[in-house]
mmCIF file of C-alpha atoms in Angstrom:
data_model
loop_
_atom_site.group_PDB
_atom_site.id
_atom_site.type_symbol
_atom_site.label_atom_id
_atom_site.label_comp_id
_atom_site.label_asym_id
_atom_site.label_seq_id
_atom_site.Cartn_x
_atom_site.Cartn_y
_atom_site.Cartn_z
ATOM 1 C CA UNK A 7 -10.369 -1.611 25.192
ATOM 2 C CA UNK A 8 -13.297 -2.559 22.934
ATOM 3 C CA UNK A 9 -11.481 -1.047 19.934
ATOM 4 C CA UNK A 10 -8.381 -3.057 20.811
ATOM 5 C CA UNK A 11 -10.337 -6.303 20.868
ATOM 6 C CA UNK A 12 -12.065 -5.316 17.620
ATOM 7 C CA UNK A 13 -8.717 -4.580 15.928
ATOM 8 C CA UNK A 14 -7.327 -7.949 17.040
ATOM 9 C CA UNK A 15 -10.461 -9.742 15.855
ATOM 10 C CA UNK A 16 -10.300 -8.091 12.411
ATOM 11 C CA UNK A 17 -6.569 -8.908 12.197
ATOM 12 C CA UNK A 18 -7.277 -12.576 12.951
ATOM 13 C CA UNK A 19 -10.134 -12.675 10.436
ATOM 14 C CA UNK A 20 -7.897 -11.045 7.831
ATOM 15 C CA UNK A 21 -5.139 -13.591 8.546
ATOM 16 C CA UNK A 22 -7.626 -16.441 8.142
ATOM 17 C CA UNK A 23 -8.659 -15.103 4.731
ATOM 18 C CA UNK A 24 -5.048 -14.614 3.667
ATOM 19 C CA UNK A 25 -4.511 -18.293 4.334
ATOM 20 C CA UNK A 26 -7.682 -19.285 2.517
ATOM 21 C CA UNK A 27 -6.818 -17.281 -0.609
ATOM 22 C CA UNK A 28 -3.328 -16.406 -1.821
ATOM 23 C CA UNK A 29 -1.338 -18.450 0.686
ATOM 24 C CA UNK A 30 -3.061 -21.714 -0.216
ATOM 25 C CA UNK A 31 -2.180 -21.174 -3.879
ATOM 26 C CA UNK A 32 1.533 -21.366 -3.069
ATOM 27 C CA UNK A 33 1.433 -25.197 -2.984
ATOM 28 C CA UNK A 34 -0.671 -25.541 -6.151
ATOM 29 C CA UNK A 35 2.170 -26.561 -8.481
ATOM 30 C CA UNK A 36 3.152 -29.733 -6.545
ATOM 31 C CA UNK A 37 -0.540 -30.607 -6.182
ATOM 32 C CA UNK A 38 -1.603 -29.815 -9.738
ATOM 33 C CA UNK A 39 1.373 -31.555 -11.338
ATOM 34 C CA UNK A 40 0.627 -34.778 -9.446
ATOM 35 C CA UNK A 41 3.842 -34.671 -7.419
ATOM 36 C CA UNK A 42 1.701 -34.326 -4.283
ATOM 37 C CA UNK A 43 -1.704 -35.764 -5.277
ATOM 38 C CA UNK A 44 -3.271 -35.850 -1.800
ATOM 39 C CA UNK A 45 -5.039 -32.495 -1.313
ATOM 40 C CA UNK A 46 -5.198 -32.654 2.485
ATOM 41 C CA UNK A 47 -1.511 -33.518 2.693
ATOM 42 C CA UNK A 48 -0.672 -30.678 0.292
ATOM 43 C CA UNK A 49 -2.599 -28.164 2.413
ATOM 44 C CA UNK A 50 -1.042 -29.483 5.629
ATOM 45 C CA UNK A 51 2.455 -29.186 4.168
ATOM 46 C CA UNK A 52 1.609 -25.677 2.968
ATOM 47 C CA UNK A 53 0.351 -24.681 6.431
ATOM 48 C CA UNK A 54 3.491 -25.973 8.128
ATOM 49 C CA UNK A 55 5.730 -24.150 5.637
ATOM 50 C CA UNK A 56 3.808 -20.893 5.986
ATOM 51 C CA UNK A 57 3.973 -20.991 9.779
ATOM 52 C CA UNK A 58 7.712 -21.744 9.648
ATOM 53 C CA UNK A 59 8.289 -18.908 7.169
ATOM 54 C CA UNK A 60 6.338 -16.445 9.292
ATOM 55 C CA UNK A 61 8.133 -17.333 12.526
ATOM 56 C CA UNK A 62 11.648 -17.614 11.090
ATOM 57 C CA UNK A 63 11.626 -14.741 8.601
ATOM 58 C CA UNK A 64 8.551 -12.532 8.894
ATOM 59 C CA UNK A 65 9.890 -9.825 11.210
ATOM 60 C CA UNK A 66 11.418 -7.499 8.595
ATOM 61 C CA UNK A 67 8.227 -7.159 6.545
ATOM 62 C CA UNK A 68 6.210 -6.698 9.761
ATOM 63 C CA UNK A 69 8.561 -3.842 10.650
ATOM 64 C CA UNK A 70 8.011 -2.246 7.232
ATOM 65 C CA UNK A 71 4.217 -2.391 7.449
ATOM 66 C CA UNK A 72 4.202 -1.341 11.117
ATOM 67 C CA UNK A 73 6.615 1.582 11.115
ATOM 68 C CA UNK A 74 8.372 2.254 7.795
ATOM 69 C CA UNK A 75 5.423 3.557 5.743
ATOM 70 C CA UNK A 76 3.947 6.052 8.193
ATOM 71 C CA UNK A 77 5.345 7.148 11.605
ATOM 72 C CA UNK A 78 4.294 4.557 14.182
ATOM 73 C CA UNK A 79 2.874 7.269 16.484
ATOM 74 C CA UNK A 80 0.009 7.671 13.998
ATOM 75 C CA UNK A 81 -0.908 3.994 14.397
ATOM 76 C CA UNK A 82 -3.460 4.317 17.175
ATOM 77 C CA UNK A 83 -5.876 1.495 17.890
ATOM 78 C CA UNK A 84 -8.630 3.281 15.947
ATOM 79 C CA UNK A 85 -6.342 3.829 12.950
ATOM 80 C CA UNK A 86 -5.220 0.178 12.987
ATOM 81 C CA UNK A 87 -8.852 -0.903 13.019
ATOM 82 C CA UNK A 88 -9.458 1.376 10.015
ATOM 83 C CA UNK A 89 -6.452 -0.052 8.127
ATOM 84 C CA UNK A 90 -7.504 -3.653 8.677
ATOM 85 C CA UNK A 91 -11.166 -2.910 7.971
ATOM 86 C CA UNK A 92 -10.208 -1.089 4.762
ATOM 87 C CA UNK A 93 -8.224 -4.100 3.604
ATOM 88 C CA UNK A 94 -11.148 -6.402 4.430
ATOM 89 C CA UNK A 95 -13.653 -4.141 2.641
ATOM 90 C CA UNK A 96 -11.367 -3.918 -0.395
ATOM 91 C CA UNK A 97 -11.230 -7.718 -0.566
ATOM 92 C CA UNK A 98 -15.019 -7.901 -0.208
ATOM 93 C CA UNK A 99 -15.594 -5.393 -3.042
ATOM 94 C CA UNK A 100 -13.062 -7.209 -5.200
ATOM 95 C CA UNK A 101 -14.867 -10.509 -4.641
ATOM 96 C CA UNK A 102 -18.166 -8.927 -5.708
ATOM 97 C CA UNK A 103 -16.537 -7.524 -8.870
ATOM 98 C CA UNK A 104 -14.607 -10.783 -9.433
ATOM 99 C CA UNK A 105 -11.265 -8.955 -9.395
ATOM 100 C CA UNK A 106 -8.398 -10.871 -7.766
ATOM 101 C CA UNK A 107 -6.378 -8.623 -5.442
ATOM 102 C CA UNK A 108 -2.969 -8.862 -3.810
ATOM 103 C CA UNK A 109 -3.174 -8.830 -0.001
ATOM 104 C CA UNK A 110 0.314 -7.273 0.202
ATOM 105 C CA UNK A 111 -0.685 -4.404 -2.064
ATOM 106 C CA UNK A 112 -4.017 -3.976 -0.284
ATOM 107 C CA UNK A 113 -2.340 -3.682 3.120
ATOM 108 C CA UNK A 114 0.299 -1.232 1.886
ATOM 109 C CA UNK A 115 -2.405 0.777 0.117
ATOM 110 C CA UNK A 116 -4.511 0.951 3.285
ATOM 111 C CA UNK A 117 -1.546 2.183 5.345
ATOM 112 C CA UNK A 118 -0.654 4.745 2.664
ATOM 113 C CA UNK A 119 -4.269 5.975 2.670
ATOM 114 C CA UNK A 120 -3.899 6.783 6.362
ATOM 115 C CA UNK A 121 -0.606 8.534 5.693
ATOM 116 C CA UNK A 122 -2.137 10.650 2.934
ATOM 117 C CA UNK A 123 -5.040 11.650 5.168
ATOM 118 C CA UNK A 124 -2.651 12.574 7.987
ATOM 119 C CA UNK A 125 -0.009 14.137 5.710
ATOM 120 C CA UNK A 126 2.573 11.774 7.197
ATOM 121 C CA UNK A 127 4.301 9.435 4.766
ATOM 122 C CA UNK A 128 7.825 8.117 4.336
ATOM 123 C CA UNK A 129 7.800 8.884 0.616
ATOM 124 C CA UNK A 130 11.203 7.363 -0.111
ATOM 125 C CA UNK A 131 10.163 4.047 1.435
ATOM 126 C CA UNK A 132 6.925 4.053 -0.575
ATOM 127 C CA UNK A 133 8.847 4.661 -3.810
ATOM 128 C CA UNK A 134 11.215 1.787 -3.005
ATOM 129 C CA UNK A 135 8.315 -0.600 -2.327
ATOM 130 C CA UNK A 136 6.416 0.402 -5.491
ATOM 131 C CA UNK A 137 9.636 0.200 -7.507
ATOM 132 C CA UNK A 138 10.153 -3.370 -6.378
ATOM 133 C CA UNK A 139 6.526 -4.189 -7.242
ATOM 134 C CA UNK A 140 7.607 -3.645 -10.844
ATOM 135 C CA UNK A 141 11.206 -4.858 -10.601
ATOM 136 C CA UNK A 142 10.604 -8.227 -8.922
ATOM 137 C CA UNK A 143 7.929 -9.395 -11.420
ATOM 138 C CA UNK A 144 10.193 -8.224 -14.272
ATOM 139 C CA UNK A 145 12.993 -10.365 -12.871
ATOM 140 C CA UNK A 146 10.513 -13.233 -12.498
ATOM 141 C CA UNK A 147 9.562 -12.869 -16.174
ATOM 142 C CA UNK A 148 13.220 -12.878 -17.228
ATOM 143 C CA UNK A 149 14.034 -15.994 -15.212
ATOM 144 C CA UNK A 150 10.885 -17.701 -16.500
ATOM 145 C CA UNK A 151 11.921 -16.945 -20.071
ATOM 146 C CA UNK A 152 15.466 -18.216 -19.472
ATOM 147 C CA UNK A 153 14.301 -21.388 -17.732
ATOM 148 C CA UNK A 154 11.721 -21.949 -20.476
ATOM 149 C CA UNK A 155 14.398 -21.936 -23.169
ATOM 150 C CA UNK A 156 16.701 -24.254 -21.221
ATOM 151 C CA UNK A 157 13.952 -26.688 -20.194
ATOM 152 C CA UNK A 158 12.596 -26.881 -23.743
ATOM 153 C CA UNK A 159 16.005 -28.013 -24.998
ATOM 154 C CA UNK A 160 16.499 -30.466 -22.138
ATOM 155 C CA UNK A 161 13.104 -32.132 -22.662
ATOM 156 C CA UNK A 162 13.674 -32.353 -26.414
ATOM 157 C CA UNK A 163 17.151 -33.844 -26.019
ATOM 158 C CA UNK A 164 16.343 -36.074 -23.040
ATOM 159 C CA UNK A 165 12.644 -37.091 -23.259
ATOM 160 C CA UNK A 166 13.225 -39.663 -20.516
ATOM 161 C CA UNK A 167 13.123 -36.878 -17.890
ATOM 162 C CA UNK A 168 9.320 -37.018 -18.125
ATOM 163 C CA UNK A 169 9.031 -40.664 -17.120
ATOM 164 C CA UNK A 170 10.386 -43.457 -14.943
ATOM 165 C CA UNK A 171 12.999 -42.822 -12.284
ATOM 166 C CA UNK A 172 13.599 -39.248 -13.468
ATOM 167 C CA UNK A 173 9.933 -38.440 -12.952
ATOM 168 C CA UNK A 174 10.076 -39.662 -9.340
ATOM 169 C CA UNK A 175 13.172 -37.568 -8.643
ATOM 170 C CA UNK A 176 11.557 -34.509 -10.232
ATOM 171 C CA UNK A 177 8.400 -35.073 -8.174
ATOM 172 C CA UNK A 178 10.462 -34.902 -4.973
ATOM 173 C CA UNK A 179 12.205 -31.781 -6.317
ATOM 174 C CA UNK A 180 8.865 -30.079 -7.051
ATOM 175 C CA UNK A 181 7.538 -30.895 -3.554
ATOM 176 C CA UNK A 182 10.658 -29.417 -1.937
ATOM 177 C CA UNK A 183 10.472 -26.284 -4.087
ATOM 178 C CA UNK A 184 6.734 -25.982 -3.357
ATOM 179 C CA UNK A 185 7.505 -26.133 0.370
ATOM 180 C CA UNK A 186 9.908 -23.208 0.004
ATOM 181 C CA UNK A 187 7.373 -21.245 -2.048
ATOM 182 C CA UNK A 188 4.885 -21.650 0.799
ATOM 183 C CA UNK A 189 7.677 -20.743 3.239
ATOM 184 C CA UNK A 190 8.221 -17.502 1.291
ATOM 185 C CA UNK A 191 4.481 -16.782 1.411
ATOM 186 C CA UNK A 192 4.580 -17.066 5.201
ATOM 187 C CA UNK A 193 7.572 -14.719 5.428
ATOM 188 C CA UNK A 194 5.847 -12.041 3.375
ATOM 189 C CA UNK A 195 2.136 -12.408 4.126
ATOM 190 C CA UNK A 196 2.165 -12.534 7.922
ATOM 191 C CA UNK A 197 2.949 -8.787 7.952
ATOM 192 C CA UNK A 198 -0.366 -7.995 6.260
ATOM 193 C CA UNK A 199 -2.293 -9.058 9.352
ATOM 194 C CA UNK A 200 0.310 -8.583 12.102
ATOM 195 C CA UNK A 201 2.095 -5.419 10.918
ATOM 196 C CA UNK A 202 -0.558 -2.819 11.853
ATOM 197 C CA UNK A 203 -1.263 -4.204 15.339
ATOM 198 C CA UNK A 204 2.472 -4.579 16.035
ATOM 199 C CA UNK A 205 3.070 -0.997 14.872
ATOM 200 C CA UNK A 206 0.369 0.237 17.242
ATOM 201 C CA UNK A 207 1.977 -1.586 20.161
ATOM 202 C CA UNK A 208 -1.061 -3.802 20.732
ATOM 203 C CA UNK A 209 1.134 -6.910 20.644
ATOM 204 C CA UNK A 210 4.875 -7.530 20.401
ATOM 205 C CA UNK A 211 6.507 -8.452 17.087
ATOM 206 C CA UNK A 212 7.115 -12.020 18.254
ATOM 207 C CA UNK A 213 3.536 -12.511 19.461
ATOM 208 C CA UNK A 214 2.045 -10.929 16.353
ATOM 209 C CA UNK A 215 4.111 -13.134 14.044
ATOM 210 C CA UNK A 216 3.448 -16.271 16.073
ATOM 211 C CA UNK A 217 -0.333 -15.808 16.223
ATOM 212 C CA UNK A 218 -0.622 -14.354 12.713
ATOM 213 C CA UNK A 219 1.405 -17.178 11.173
ATOM 214 C CA UNK A 220 -0.630 -19.793 13.039
ATOM 215 C CA UNK A 221 -3.988 -18.328 11.938
ATOM 216 C CA UNK A 222 -2.840 -18.035 8.307
ATOM 217 C CA UNK A 223 -1.772 -21.689 8.471
ATOM 218 C CA UNK A 224 -5.193 -22.627 9.911
ATOM 219 C CA UNK A 225 -6.849 -20.721 7.053
ATOM 220 C CA UNK A 226 -4.794 -22.730 4.560
ATOM 221 C CA UNK A 227 -5.598 -26.121 6.074
ATOM 222 C CA UNK A 228 -9.314 -25.539 6.759
ATOM 223 C CA UNK A 229 -10.385 -23.154 3.978
ATOM 224 C CA UNK A 230 -7.772 -23.380 1.230
ATOM 225 C CA UNK A 231 -9.063 -26.329 -0.790
ATOM 226 C CA UNK A 232 -11.143 -24.222 -3.201
ATOM 227 C CA UNK A 233 -8.302 -21.901 -4.174
ATOM 228 C CA UNK A 234 -5.872 -24.820 -4.345
ATOM 229 C CA UNK A 235 -8.177 -26.711 -6.692
ATOM 230 C CA UNK A 236 -8.667 -23.675 -8.937
ATOM 231 C CA UNK A 237 -4.967 -22.847 -9.173
ATOM 232 C CA UNK A 238 -3.978 -26.479 -9.640
ATOM 233 C CA UNK A 239 -6.161 -26.704 -12.748
ATOM 234 C CA UNK A 240 -4.345 -23.729 -14.215
ATOM 235 C CA UNK A 241 -0.874 -25.255 -13.864
ATOM 236 C CA UNK A 242 -1.473 -28.843 -14.996
ATOM 237 C CA UNK A 243 -0.220 -27.936 -18.491
ATOM 238 C CA UNK A 244 3.298 -27.581 -17.060
ATOM 239 C CA UNK A 245 5.746 -30.443 -16.864
ATOM 240 C CA UNK A 246 7.337 -31.204 -13.509
ATOM 241 C CA UNK A 247 10.546 -29.479 -14.540
ATOM 242 C CA UNK A 248 8.696 -26.364 -15.724
ATOM 243 C CA UNK A 249 6.519 -26.254 -12.621
ATOM 244 C CA UNK A 250 9.561 -26.578 -10.374
ATOM 245 C CA UNK A 251 11.299 -23.735 -12.201
ATOM 246 C CA UNK A 252 8.284 -21.429 -11.837
ATOM 247 C CA UNK A 253 7.727 -22.290 -8.193
ATOM 248 C CA UNK A 254 11.439 -21.957 -7.413
ATOM 249 C CA UNK A 255 11.652 -18.557 -9.102
ATOM 250 C CA UNK A 256 8.779 -17.213 -7.008
ATOM 251 C CA UNK A 257 10.195 -18.695 -3.794
ATOM 252 C CA UNK A 258 13.703 -17.258 -4.244
ATOM 253 C CA UNK A 259 12.528 -13.772 -5.225
ATOM 254 C CA UNK A 260 9.958 -13.495 -2.420
ATOM 255 C CA UNK A 261 12.353 -14.847 0.229
ATOM 256 C CA UNK A 262 15.002 -12.315 -0.811
ATOM 257 C CA UNK A 263 12.407 -9.522 -0.787
ATOM 258 C CA UNK A 264 11.227 -10.562 2.680
ATOM 259 C CA UNK A 265 14.772 -10.514 4.070
ATOM 260 C CA UNK A 266 14.964 -6.859 3.015
ATOM 261 C CA UNK A 267 11.523 -6.117 4.486
ATOM 262 C CA UNK A 268 9.791 -5.596 1.136
ATOM 263 C CA UNK A 269 6.112 -6.629 0.903
ATOM 264 C CA UNK A 270 5.714 -8.100 -2.594
ATOM 265 C CA UNK A 271 2.842 -10.001 -4.268
ATOM 266 C CA UNK A 272 3.845 -13.670 -4.660
ATOM 267 C CA UNK A 273 0.957 -14.364 -7.051
ATOM 268 C CA UNK A 274 2.153 -11.724 -9.510
ATOM 269 C CA UNK A 275 5.772 -12.876 -9.296
ATOM 270 C CA UNK A 276 4.631 -16.402 -10.134
ATOM 271 C CA UNK A 277 2.309 -15.145 -12.901
ATOM 272 C CA UNK A 278 5.072 -13.188 -14.620
ATOM 273 C CA UNK A 279 7.403 -16.195 -14.367
ATOM 274 C CA UNK A 280 4.670 -18.249 -16.085
ATOM 275 C CA UNK A 281 4.398 -15.554 -18.761
ATOM 276 C CA UNK A 282 8.159 -15.637 -19.343
ATOM 277 C CA UNK A 283 8.104 -19.402 -19.699
ATOM 278 C CA UNK A 284 5.131 -19.114 -22.045
ATOM 279 C CA UNK A 285 6.961 -16.633 -24.282
ATOM 280 C CA UNK A 286 9.967 -18.986 -24.414
ATOM 281 C CA UNK A 287 7.690 -21.808 -25.599
ATOM 282 C CA UNK A 288 5.004 -20.110 -27.701
ATOM 283 C CA UNK A 289 6.406 -16.696 -28.530
ATOM 284 C CA UNK A 290 4.495 -13.419 -28.365
ATOM 285 C CA UNK A 291 1.130 -15.185 -28.748
ATOM 286 C CA UNK A 292 1.045 -15.477 -24.953
ATOM 287 C CA UNK A 293 0.431 -11.722 -24.695
ATOM 288 C CA UNK A 294 -2.916 -12.097 -26.465
ATOM 289 C CA UNK A 295 -4.376 -13.972 -23.503
ATOM 290 C CA UNK A 296 -6.577 -12.354 -20.870
ATOM 291 C CA UNK A 297 -4.072 -13.096 -18.092
ATOM 292 C CA UNK A 298 -2.036 -10.008 -19.031
ATOM 293 C CA UNK A 299 -4.920 -7.576 -18.587
ATOM 294 C CA UNK A 300 -5.935 -9.322 -15.352
ATOM 295 C CA UNK A 301 -2.434 -8.923 -13.883
ATOM 296 C CA UNK A 302 -2.361 -5.232 -14.823
ATOM 297 C CA UNK A 303 -5.765 -4.723 -13.186
ATOM 298 C CA UNK A 304 -4.510 -6.369 -10.001
ATOM 299 C CA UNK A 305 -1.411 -4.176 -9.878
ATOM 300 C CA UNK A 306 -3.374 -0.978 -10.380
ATOM 301 C CA UNK A 307 -6.601 -1.698 -8.502
ATOM 302 C CA UNK A 308 -5.218 -3.401 -5.354
ATOM 303 C CA UNK A 309 -3.348 -0.523 -3.674
ATOM 304 C CA UNK A 310 -5.573 2.294 -4.924
ATOM 305 C CA UNK A 311 -8.836 0.673 -3.836
ATOM 306 C CA UNK A 312 -7.519 0.102 -0.301
ATOM 307 C CA UNK A 313 -5.971 3.600 -0.250
ATOM 308 C CA UNK A 314 -9.270 5.283 -1.149
ATOM 309 C CA UNK A 315 -11.241 3.276 1.420
ATOM 310 C CA UNK A 316 -8.800 3.880 4.292
ATOM 311 C CA UNK A 317 -8.539 7.590 3.415
ATOM 312 C CA UNK A 318 -12.329 7.852 3.447
ATOM 313 C CA UNK A 319 -12.616 6.030 6.755
ATOM 314 C CA UNK A 320 -10.019 8.338 8.360
ATOM 315 C CA UNK A 321 -11.919 11.391 7.169
ATOM 316 C CA UNK A 322 -15.203 9.913 8.365
ATOM 317 C CA UNK A 323 -14.331 8.377 11.743
ATOM 318 C CA UNK A 324 -11.235 10.310 12.857
ATOM 319 C CA UNK A 325 -11.335 13.766 11.247
ATOM 320 C CA UNK A 326 -15.158 13.924 10.893
ATOM 321 C CA UNK A 327 -14.696 15.599 7.496
ATOM 322 C CA UNK A 328 -17.907 14.452 5.839
ATOM 323 C CA UNK A 329 -17.511 16.818 2.873
ATOM 324 C CA UNK A 330 -14.292 15.069 1.838
ATOM 325 C CA UNK A 331 -15.960 11.685 2.278
ATOM 326 C CA UNK A 332 -18.941 12.611 0.088
ATOM 327 C CA UNK A 333 -16.703 13.996 -2.672
ATOM 328 C CA UNK A 334 -14.360 11.015 -2.533
ATOM 329 C CA UNK A 335 -17.007 8.339 -2.711
ATOM 330 C CA UNK A 336 -18.991 10.254 -5.341
ATOM 331 C CA UNK A 337 -15.925 10.253 -7.567
ATOM 332 C CA UNK A 338 -15.371 6.548 -6.866
ATOM 333 C CA UNK A 339 -19.008 5.700 -7.640
ATOM 334 C CA UNK A 340 -18.848 7.698 -10.876
ATOM 335 C CA UNK A 341 -15.619 5.945 -11.875
ATOM 336 C CA UNK A 342 -17.064 2.492 -11.185
ATOM 337 C CA UNK A 343 -20.181 3.479 -13.148
ATOM 338 C CA UNK A 344 -18.105 4.539 -16.149
ATOM 339 C CA UNK A 345 -16.060 1.328 -16.006
ATOM 340 C CA UNK A 346 -19.252 -0.742 -15.817
ATOM 341 C CA UNK A 347 -20.778 1.195 -18.747
ATOM 342 C CA UNK A 348 -17.683 0.731 -20.901
ATOM 343 C CA UNK A 349 -17.633 -2.979 -20.069
ATOM 344 C CA UNK A 350 -21.329 -3.309 -21.009
ATOM 345 C CA UNK A 351 -20.799 -1.475 -24.307
ATOM 346 C CA UNK A 352 -17.859 -3.729 -25.158
ATOM 347 C CA UNK A 353 -19.870 -6.872 -24.383
ATOM 348 C CA UNK A 354 -22.832 -5.663 -26.449
ATOM 349 C CA UNK A 355 -20.545 -4.755 -29.351
ATOM 350 C CA UNK A 356 -18.890 -8.171 -29.215
ATOM 351 C CA UNK A 357 -22.274 -9.905 -29.118
ATOM 352 C CA UNK A 358 -23.499 -7.880 -32.101
ATOM 353 C CA UNK A 359 -20.337 -8.586 -34.075
ATOM 354 C CA UNK A 360 -20.354 -12.319 -33.322
ATOM 355 C CA UNK A 361 -24.051 -12.536 -34.106
ATOM 356 C CA UNK A 362 -23.576 -10.879 -37.465
ATOM 357 C CA UNK A 363 -25.669 -7.880 -36.509
ATOM 358 C CA UNK A 364 -25.258 -4.508 -38.166
ATOM 359 C CA UNK A 365 -27.020 -1.520 -39.604
#
């Protein structure tokens, strides 16, 4: 019974952090563009949309996380606690290393880590999910590029769209689209916290979605202002029409993915749509920015970090295979050490070059 309470507590804490991080960013375009200048109102609208999305459309993704990655009979209370703790630890490590992670990829990675340790995985389902992790952002990039070309011509031919009555109409459009982007975040993200405990039979699907969606919404309203402010600063360079196109692209793709039960990272879909729009406006110069390498790091690091941690925890607390744990974490420590060393060498080389140093 204590483990059950602990698993529920970790799930609620995880849901709160989901709301405070990625979910809050889903309303950043209306806020940053000035269409919705009141921060508290923006967060409240985001929270309402996320709760509505979770309740009305979150069940399919919850089903995927809870029973379509590993057989649900392996999801005991102890294993669920390990999955949720692994996801939380992965987020904590990422925060220390200043690496932004996708909560969807972290949760899937943690569940897969359990499946690998137990030799029980629905491989075909995993391949479908990973395939869509690449396909959906690629589609987002393509739509962003297309919209970028069209919008550029519209704004050049009709400059009045940026002012007066047109600006007011576009502001309303951006707010509506931002609401649906937050709605899509609720549909997809509630499974990250609710999926494991639903799969273990701790709570019903309806209860898990209801409570999970509510706690994520609370996290948005109470703790989301920092992330909202940061993301809003990044998107102020977009016009209302461009921001609406980016936000709408992310909303449509994530809603469609959620209807098919596919956990996908909204942040990366939006980022690739921004990249596509950037290429349409500035050409290939956009690929020289650091955002590309950051996105790649997120895609690679998110699932594998959670996978390694959950695998190690299973070996440690369930199988009591300490030899495997020591080997695993030794390899991880060595890898992190090499990455840190390479990063230090690069920084020192850059400093020497910029300072005019040499032999």
